[in-house]
Amino acid sequence: MIFEPLKIQYDLVSWLSLAGDRIRQSMLGPIQVSTKSGPNDLVTNIDRQIEQFYVQQIRAAYPEAQICGEEGFGDRISDLHGLVFFVDPIDGTMNFVRQRQNFATMIGVFLDGQPLVGAIADVMRSELIVGGPQIGVQFNGRPITLPDQQTLADGLLGVNALMYAHDRYQLQALAAQTSGVRVIGSAGLEFMSLITNQQIGYISALSPWDVAAGWAIGSALGLEVHNLAGTTPALRQREVIVAGIPAIWPAFKKLQN
Amino acid sequence: MIFEPLKIQYDLVSWLSLAGDRIRQSMLGPIQVSTKSGPNDLVTNIDRQIEQFYVQQIRAAYPEAQICGEEGFGDRISDLHGLVFFVDPIDGTMNFVRQRQNFATMIGVFLDGQPLVGAIADVMRSELIVGGPQIGVQFNGRPITLPDQQTLADGLLGVNALMYAHDRYQLQALAAQTSGVRVIGSAGLEFMSLITNQQIGYISALSPWDVAAGWAIGSALGLEVHNLAGTTPALRQREVIVAGIPAIWPAFKKLQN
């Protein structure tokens, strides 16, 4: 069976748009917040509802696909064979709860472990990036590319605040080679920053649903996504991810001694 | 002479609106970037042009006022007697250059050293906060207030990335009492986050033009602005500033031993 990436892209845009409407509508009422692994790991009723919405849509349109979702309404994935949808209904739930903005909804689609299509929406700003290696990338419906040959000094570095504070992987020395660090609090919006040339790198510990969409889109523009071993992420568990312009990985690797 | 804060507020909104138009227009052409104190301390032709625009407007409308501007087109201030305008034409110049968003333009007005009126515009999102102790606060033209009795655990903390990385003032321990840290890269947008209840605190080393507008607006909503001595900022030089909900200062002070 051939999975047409343009067809999948069309579906993703449609679903993210509907999900964005539902999220904005839900925010008019009370949000039920509960904690997961700790006081700063939040989930809300809306995260769950939106994931269920996505799962229903994917099951109907791509019944043979596997689904890996943050809130557990998908499948227990045993391998990446065939079509796999990685679903993050609300990425940056802390921002969603505390700021009511600066969060994303996103889906990344892989075929036999290779990036196929991704879509990330900044829900409150109504911004959307979508694309993949075979179809290019669009930002709010407009095709985009990235400059070649950028260096670390050409831009800002997105970091996980705690990894940066504790100087894990010598992140502070890496940051000193850049224009400075920023902390957004949403992996989806960090990848959107990379893809729209607002940052040159992003380093954090990320789950498969945090990285899949951004990787699928970014790889179409020459952005690279590495795990600590220097290979591409396995998308099977949480891993430290080094993403960005090609110059980021050698600079990061050089500091790991 | 009586300086009517509503009149000043009206002028600030008018000038920031015109400045925003000019900044957006200028961004269509090339931006001339040069460095000031170091490679990550930038200034552009647009910073200078906009400060000159503000200075002209202020001189015409308030000829008796003193002006303290980031780019040096104002006066050499020897005291805070009378009306003083603190002008930051582009706050977050690194973001302006690297991201072409996430920067502010702002003016804070003080009378005999006391906060009178401030205005901060997020130029690319066309968001504006304006107000002061006598006139209340408006966000995009709508009156706003802040919840009472917020605790550190109720929100996010904006920090200067290097102070946080180097754990100056035990910022990492302070951050651990909050929902987490964010790094925006613009003092004006950090104060906008405080004033719109997106963050509960902001800690950085700030110049008078970085702090004046946010302090003038925030003080109208019960936000507090301290320097390391625990007093209000002197607005005469760069100081470490602890701003936010009333609970921030005692928590910060407790960690300074």
XYZ file of C-alpha atoms in Angstrom:
514
model
C 0.000 0.000 0.000
C 1.271 3.450 -0.883
C 0.722 6.206 1.614
C 0.533 9.431 -0.284
C 2.227 12.099 1.831
C 0.147 14.902 0.318
C -3.022 13.064 1.354
C -1.697 12.628 4.877
C -0.605 16.266 4.995
C -4.097 17.327 3.976
C -5.599 15.209 6.764
C -3.165 16.533 9.366
C -3.952 20.144 8.501
C -7.652 19.398 8.714
C -7.394 17.599 12.065
C -5.082 20.165 13.651
C -7.395 22.926 12.550
C -10.417 21.204 14.099
C -8.428 20.406 17.239
C -7.320 24.030 17.527
C -10.945 25.164 17.384
C -11.880 22.641 20.082
C -8.972 23.663 22.320
C -9.799 27.365 22.064
C -13.473 26.580 22.734
C -12.616 24.394 25.754
C -10.497 27.184 27.224
C -13.642 29.257 27.699
C -14.700 26.799 30.409
C -12.865 25.389 33.455
C -9.793 23.264 32.791
C -9.311 20.172 34.970
C -5.620 19.876 35.756
C -3.952 16.837 37.272
C -0.328 15.843 37.754
C 1.464 12.867 36.229
C 5.065 12.120 37.295
C 5.388 15.213 39.531
C 3.980 18.666 40.355
C 5.342 20.189 37.151
C 4.204 17.345 34.862
C 0.604 18.276 34.109
C -2.238 16.809 32.103
C -5.710 18.230 31.591
C -9.069 16.966 30.448
C -8.422 18.801 27.193
C -5.175 16.933 26.477
C -7.135 13.704 26.805
C -10.116 14.826 24.741
C -7.945 16.060 21.902
C -5.879 12.884 21.827
C -9.079 10.838 21.660
C -10.250 13.035 18.792
C -6.991 12.466 16.903
C -7.077 8.725 17.530
C -10.622 8.475 16.179
C -9.678 10.399 13.047
C -6.550 8.350 12.421
C -8.354 5.025 13.003
C -11.045 6.021 10.513
C -8.689 7.268 7.809
C -5.718 4.915 8.274
C -7.045 1.787 10.005
C -3.793 -0.115 9.409
C -1.641 2.539 11.106
C -0.165 2.341 14.576
C -0.675 5.277 16.928
C 1.719 6.423 19.650
C 0.042 9.076 21.796
C 1.260 10.967 24.847
C -1.882 10.317 26.872
C -2.084 6.597 26.122
C -5.150 6.346 23.889
C -3.082 4.940 21.043
C -1.392 1.577 20.724
C 1.419 -0.114 22.566
C 3.981 0.157 19.791
C 6.276 -2.822 19.397
C 8.023 -1.755 16.210
C 7.960 1.079 13.685
C 6.852 -1.109 10.779
C 4.377 0.516 8.402
C 2.666 3.778 9.126
C 3.020 5.198 12.653
C 1.312 8.383 13.874
C 2.957 10.135 16.853
C 0.372 12.328 18.522
C 0.871 15.155 21.017
C -2.519 16.752 21.665
C -1.179 19.620 23.796
C 2.556 20.075 23.837
C 3.638 22.464 26.572
C 0.805 21.688 28.976
C 2.411 23.833 31.686
C 2.275 26.838 29.366
C -1.283 25.890 28.418
C -2.316 25.920 32.092
C -0.237 28.860 33.334
C -0.097 31.106 30.283
C -2.989 29.966 28.115
C -0.688 30.378 25.157
C 2.755 29.190 24.007
C 1.626 25.595 23.446
C 1.324 23.434 20.354
C -0.740 20.562 19.025
C 1.149 18.259 16.677
C 1.308 14.992 14.809
C 4.319 13.340 13.182
C 3.903 10.478 10.727
C 6.621 7.923 9.986
C 6.686 5.128 7.401
C 8.847 2.135 8.293
C 10.752 4.313 10.734
C 11.467 7.096 8.244
C 10.024 10.629 8.511
C 7.086 11.094 6.141
C 4.952 14.092 7.185
C 4.588 16.316 10.228
C 2.364 19.183 11.299
C 2.722 21.557 14.256
C 0.208 24.271 15.171
C 0.762 27.170 17.554
C -2.834 27.074 18.674
C -3.319 30.567 20.114
C -1.391 32.344 17.348
C -3.013 30.264 14.588
C 0.348 29.449 13.061
C 0.951 26.167 11.271
C 3.986 24.418 9.850
C 3.482 21.282 7.825
C 5.566 19.206 5.455
C 7.943 16.361 4.932
C 10.956 15.233 2.911
C 8.969 14.437 -0.244
C 6.682 17.475 -0.191
C 8.641 20.418 1.230
C 7.530 22.662 4.039
C 4.862 25.319 4.348
C 4.501 27.934 7.062
C 0.964 29.309 7.156
C 0.462 28.001 3.642
C 3.605 29.577 2.215
C 6.593 27.443 1.102
C 9.725 28.078 3.187
C 13.377 27.088 3.096
C 16.362 27.719 5.374
C 19.661 29.505 4.643
C 22.668 27.276 3.945
C 25.880 27.177 5.932
C 24.621 28.748 9.132
C 26.964 28.709 12.112
C 26.216 28.575 15.826
C 27.007 32.290 16.085
C 24.178 33.002 13.656
C 21.380 32.275 16.070
C 19.764 31.394 19.347
C 19.749 28.018 21.092
C 16.618 26.546 22.638
C 17.338 24.518 25.751
C 15.686 22.506 28.459
C 16.045 24.802 31.471
C 17.156 22.137 33.969
C 19.705 20.549 31.627
C 21.115 24.027 31.019
C 21.103 24.965 34.723
C 22.940 21.773 35.659
C 25.319 22.180 32.712
C 24.551 18.690 31.460
C 26.580 17.846 28.331
C 28.424 21.162 28.759
C 25.397 22.970 27.425
C 26.628 26.243 28.915
C 29.820 26.085 26.845
C 27.779 25.219 23.770
C 25.409 28.110 24.463
C 28.376 30.481 24.710
C 29.108 29.755 21.031
C 25.625 30.943 20.039
C 23.746 34.241 20.237
C 22.252 33.097 23.542
C 19.667 30.723 24.932
C 15.919 30.841 25.075
C 13.491 28.640 27.033
C 10.008 28.343 25.532
C 8.558 25.345 27.364
C 7.098 23.551 24.339
C 9.063 21.143 22.142
C 6.667 21.787 19.285
C 7.261 25.522 19.399
C 11.011 24.941 19.721
C 10.930 22.914 16.500
C 8.753 25.597 14.919
C 11.469 28.099 15.851
C 14.111 25.938 14.169
C 12.024 25.443 11.056
C 11.183 29.143 10.698
C 14.835 30.173 11.231
C 14.308 31.777 14.654
C 16.738 29.427 16.407
C 19.714 27.386 15.197
C 19.441 24.552 17.718
C 17.312 22.878 20.359
C 18.510 20.471 23.038
C 16.257 18.655 25.476
C 15.163 15.224 26.685
C 12.197 14.343 24.519
C 9.613 11.608 24.144
C 8.750 10.209 20.690
C 5.634 12.420 20.384
C 7.736 15.493 21.238
C 10.195 14.951 18.433
C 8.388 13.130 15.607
C 6.531 16.042 13.997
C 9.434 18.478 14.186
C 11.862 15.890 12.862
C 9.599 14.983 9.933
C 9.186 18.623 8.928
C 12.706 19.790 9.744
C 14.432 16.999 7.854
C 12.871 18.399 4.678
C 14.852 21.638 5.239
C 18.207 20.092 6.088
C 17.808 20.285 9.864
C 19.333 17.334 11.701
C 18.029 15.430 14.705
C 20.458 13.323 16.741
C 20.356 11.376 19.961
C 23.372 11.127 22.251
C 24.758 8.211 20.237
C 24.831 10.450 17.180
C 22.219 8.425 15.346
C 18.663 9.466 14.619
C 16.177 9.040 17.489
C 14.744 5.573 17.934
C 11.262 6.960 18.708
C 10.781 4.228 21.287
C 11.508 6.078 24.522
C 12.559 9.393 25.994
C 16.007 10.409 24.733
C 18.266 13.448 24.846
C 17.836 15.115 21.462
C 20.218 17.504 19.715
C 18.335 19.153 16.871
C 19.148 22.039 14.573
C 21.402 23.213 11.790
C 24.070 20.713 10.681
C 26.782 22.588 12.635
C 25.092 21.868 15.980
C 25.919 18.171 16.264
C 29.714 18.414 15.705
C 29.902 21.325 18.154
C 27.889 19.363 20.743
C 29.894 16.168 20.197
C 33.202 17.976 20.582
C 32.213 19.001 24.110
C 31.388 15.422 25.246
C 34.634 14.126 26.681
C 2.567 72.210 36.550
C 0.251 69.206 36.616
C 1.062 66.301 34.318
C -2.159 64.563 33.548
C -1.425 60.823 33.355
C -4.311 60.189 30.963
C -2.856 62.744 28.567
C 0.554 61.132 28.781
C -0.974 57.700 28.319
C -2.719 58.930 25.187
C 0.555 60.255 23.812
C 2.449 57.058 24.608
C -0.128 54.917 22.823
C 0.030 57.206 19.832
C 3.842 57.231 19.680
C 4.233 53.484 20.220
C 1.698 52.837 17.511
C 3.551 55.054 15.047
C 6.884 53.550 16.099
C 5.506 50.044 15.588
C 4.466 50.945 12.049
C 7.931 52.362 11.346
C 9.688 49.320 12.778
C 7.609 46.900 10.735
C 8.178 49.013 7.630
C 11.942 49.204 8.257
C 12.118 45.416 8.582
C 11.215 45.113 4.911
C 14.642 46.570 4.077
C 18.148 45.644 5.236
C 18.912 46.089 8.926
C 22.349 47.480 9.825
C 23.546 45.640 12.906
C 26.515 46.675 15.020
C 27.780 45.549 18.405
C 28.082 47.601 21.572
C 29.737 46.060 24.654
C 30.229 42.607 23.064
C 29.149 40.249 20.268
C 25.766 39.600 21.881
C 25.022 43.268 22.694
C 23.543 44.542 19.443
C 22.204 47.813 18.164
C 20.700 48.551 14.763
C 19.963 51.609 12.673
C 16.307 51.069 13.565
C 16.934 51.261 17.329
C 18.577 54.641 16.730
C 15.914 55.949 14.367
C 13.079 55.019 16.685
C 14.746 56.557 19.724
C 15.251 59.793 17.751
C 11.575 59.699 16.803
C 10.542 59.296 20.449
C 12.888 62.052 21.597
C 11.445 64.467 19.017
C 7.897 63.671 20.091
C 8.665 64.040 23.795
C 10.587 67.301 23.302
C 7.640 68.753 21.367
C 4.931 67.657 23.804
C 6.788 67.915 27.127
C 9.671 70.383 26.610
C 10.380 70.547 30.332
C 10.811 66.764 30.685
C 14.103 64.898 30.956
C 14.692 61.925 28.656
C 16.776 58.841 29.446
C 17.177 56.735 26.305
C 19.051 53.500 25.692
C 20.807 54.764 22.565
C 21.893 58.085 24.041
C 19.741 60.604 22.163
C 18.170 61.816 25.392
C 19.678 63.778 28.248
C 22.394 63.098 30.750
C 20.123 62.672 33.759
C 21.456 64.063 37.000
C 18.345 63.590 39.126
C 14.790 62.331 38.791
C 13.190 65.663 39.545
C 10.065 66.472 37.541
C 8.956 64.434 34.580
C 11.381 61.821 33.249
C 10.764 59.668 30.163
C 12.692 56.370 30.011
C 12.814 55.238 26.400
C 13.684 51.811 24.987
C 13.123 51.943 21.225
C 13.742 48.227 20.631
C 13.945 46.041 23.701
C 15.293 42.599 22.862
C 17.455 43.670 19.944
C 18.964 40.177 19.656
C 15.478 38.746 19.148
C 14.731 41.565 16.713
C 17.806 40.650 14.652
C 17.691 36.844 14.958
C 13.979 36.161 15.183
C 12.341 39.277 13.771
C 9.800 38.953 16.555
C 9.738 38.678 20.355
C 10.848 42.267 20.921
C 9.168 45.307 22.444
C 9.177 49.050 22.149
C 8.444 50.860 25.400
C 8.412 54.090 27.378
C 8.089 54.560 31.132
C 7.289 57.945 32.622
C 8.140 58.949 36.187
C 7.243 62.094 38.117
C 9.680 63.106 40.857
C 10.979 59.542 40.935
C 7.541 57.942 41.280
C 5.924 55.730 38.605
C 3.335 57.652 36.613
C 2.571 55.925 33.296
C 4.109 53.204 31.164
C 3.451 51.576 27.812
C 4.913 48.407 26.287
C 4.131 47.136 22.786
C 4.884 43.661 21.432
C 5.522 45.053 17.980
C 5.046 41.975 15.785
C 1.978 40.685 17.659
C 0.429 44.151 17.897
C -0.173 43.756 21.615
C -0.085 46.741 23.944
C -0.164 47.204 27.699
C -0.472 50.690 29.090
C -1.327 52.234 32.431
C -0.153 53.537 35.747
C -1.059 53.747 39.434
C -3.639 56.514 38.987
C -5.286 55.207 35.833
C -5.263 51.410 35.990
C -4.012 49.082 33.286
C -5.301 48.147 29.848
C -4.231 45.223 27.699
C -5.171 45.801 24.070
C -7.654 48.413 25.242
C -9.344 46.188 27.823
C -8.960 46.852 31.578
C -7.119 44.072 33.405
C -6.329 43.138 36.994
C -4.326 40.346 38.639
C -5.470 37.630 41.069
C -4.683 38.211 44.744
C -2.571 35.997 46.955
C -0.659 34.150 44.261
C 2.200 31.924 45.373
C 5.420 30.975 43.599
C 3.934 27.571 42.804
C 1.181 29.278 40.831
C 3.328 30.283 37.917
C 6.426 30.513 35.797
C 9.568 32.527 36.514
C 11.295 34.604 33.854
C 15.052 34.696 34.276
C 18.198 36.070 32.736
C 19.764 32.943 31.236
C 23.330 33.557 32.432
C 22.330 34.472 35.988
C 20.271 31.275 36.085
C 23.050 29.149 34.556
C 25.606 30.422 37.064
C 23.107 30.081 39.924
C 23.615 33.693 40.949
C 21.515 34.565 44.015
C 20.483 30.894 44.252
C 18.128 31.419 41.356
C 17.975 27.682 40.715
C 16.601 27.043 44.210
C 14.121 29.879 43.724
C 13.081 28.471 40.352
C 12.466 25.079 41.948
C 9.694 26.681 44.030
C 7.892 27.790 40.854
C 6.266 26.021 37.904
C 9.538 26.389 36.022
C 11.604 28.989 34.218
C 11.281 30.633 30.844
C 13.773 32.797 28.960
C 12.238 35.262 26.508
C 15.118 37.640 25.810
C 13.200 40.919 26.177
C 12.657 42.711 29.479
C 9.597 44.439 28.053
C 7.974 41.134 27.127
C 8.922 39.682 30.512
C 7.079 42.545 32.217
C 4.193 42.063 29.800
C 4.097 38.414 30.933
C 3.948 39.503 34.580
C 1.258 42.079 33.931
C -0.923 39.681 31.915
C -0.564 36.921 34.529
C 1.582 34.601 32.389
C 4.494 34.646 34.847
C 4.751 35.292 38.582
C 8.276 36.692 38.616
C 11.147 38.040 36.571
C 14.770 38.366 37.675
C 17.518 39.970 35.643
C 20.106 42.759 35.593
C 18.322 45.702 34.037
C 19.032 49.250 32.947
C 16.600 52.069 33.810
C 14.931 51.947 30.354
C 14.435 48.164 30.751
C 12.523 48.476 33.997
C 10.743 51.853 33.998
C 7.740 51.040 31.779
C 7.046 47.650 33.338
C 7.388 49.038 36.837
C 5.045 51.948 36.133
C 2.375 49.639 34.700
C 2.897 46.715 37.076
C 2.768 48.826 40.239
C -0.837 49.649 39.332
C -1.689 45.931 39.663
C 0.155 45.227 42.907
C 3.288 43.846 41.298
C 6.484 44.746 43.146
C 9.879 45.736 41.795
C 12.925 45.475 44.062
C 16.654 45.847 43.686
C 19.099 43.727 45.682
C 18.884 46.136 48.626
C 15.156 45.476 48.815
C 14.246 49.026 47.878
C 12.735 50.187 44.635
C 15.164 50.636 41.718
C 17.057 53.914 41.644
C 16.698 54.183 37.839
C 20.217 55.611 37.663
C 22.216 52.577 36.571
C 22.022 48.887 35.750
C 20.804 46.886 38.767
C 19.697 43.363 39.543
C 15.907 43.522 39.609
C 13.481 41.142 41.338
C 10.007 41.816 39.970
C 6.713 40.019 40.311
C 3.965 39.057 42.700
C 4.492 40.175 46.331
C 5.568 36.641 47.350
C 8.651 36.762 45.110
C 10.755 39.182 47.123
C 10.583 37.398 50.524
C 11.327 34.075 48.812
C 14.302 35.609 46.986
C 15.574 37.369 50.112
C 15.391 34.204 52.187
C 17.866 32.551 49.821
C 20.475 35.364 50.117
C 22.712 34.298 52.993
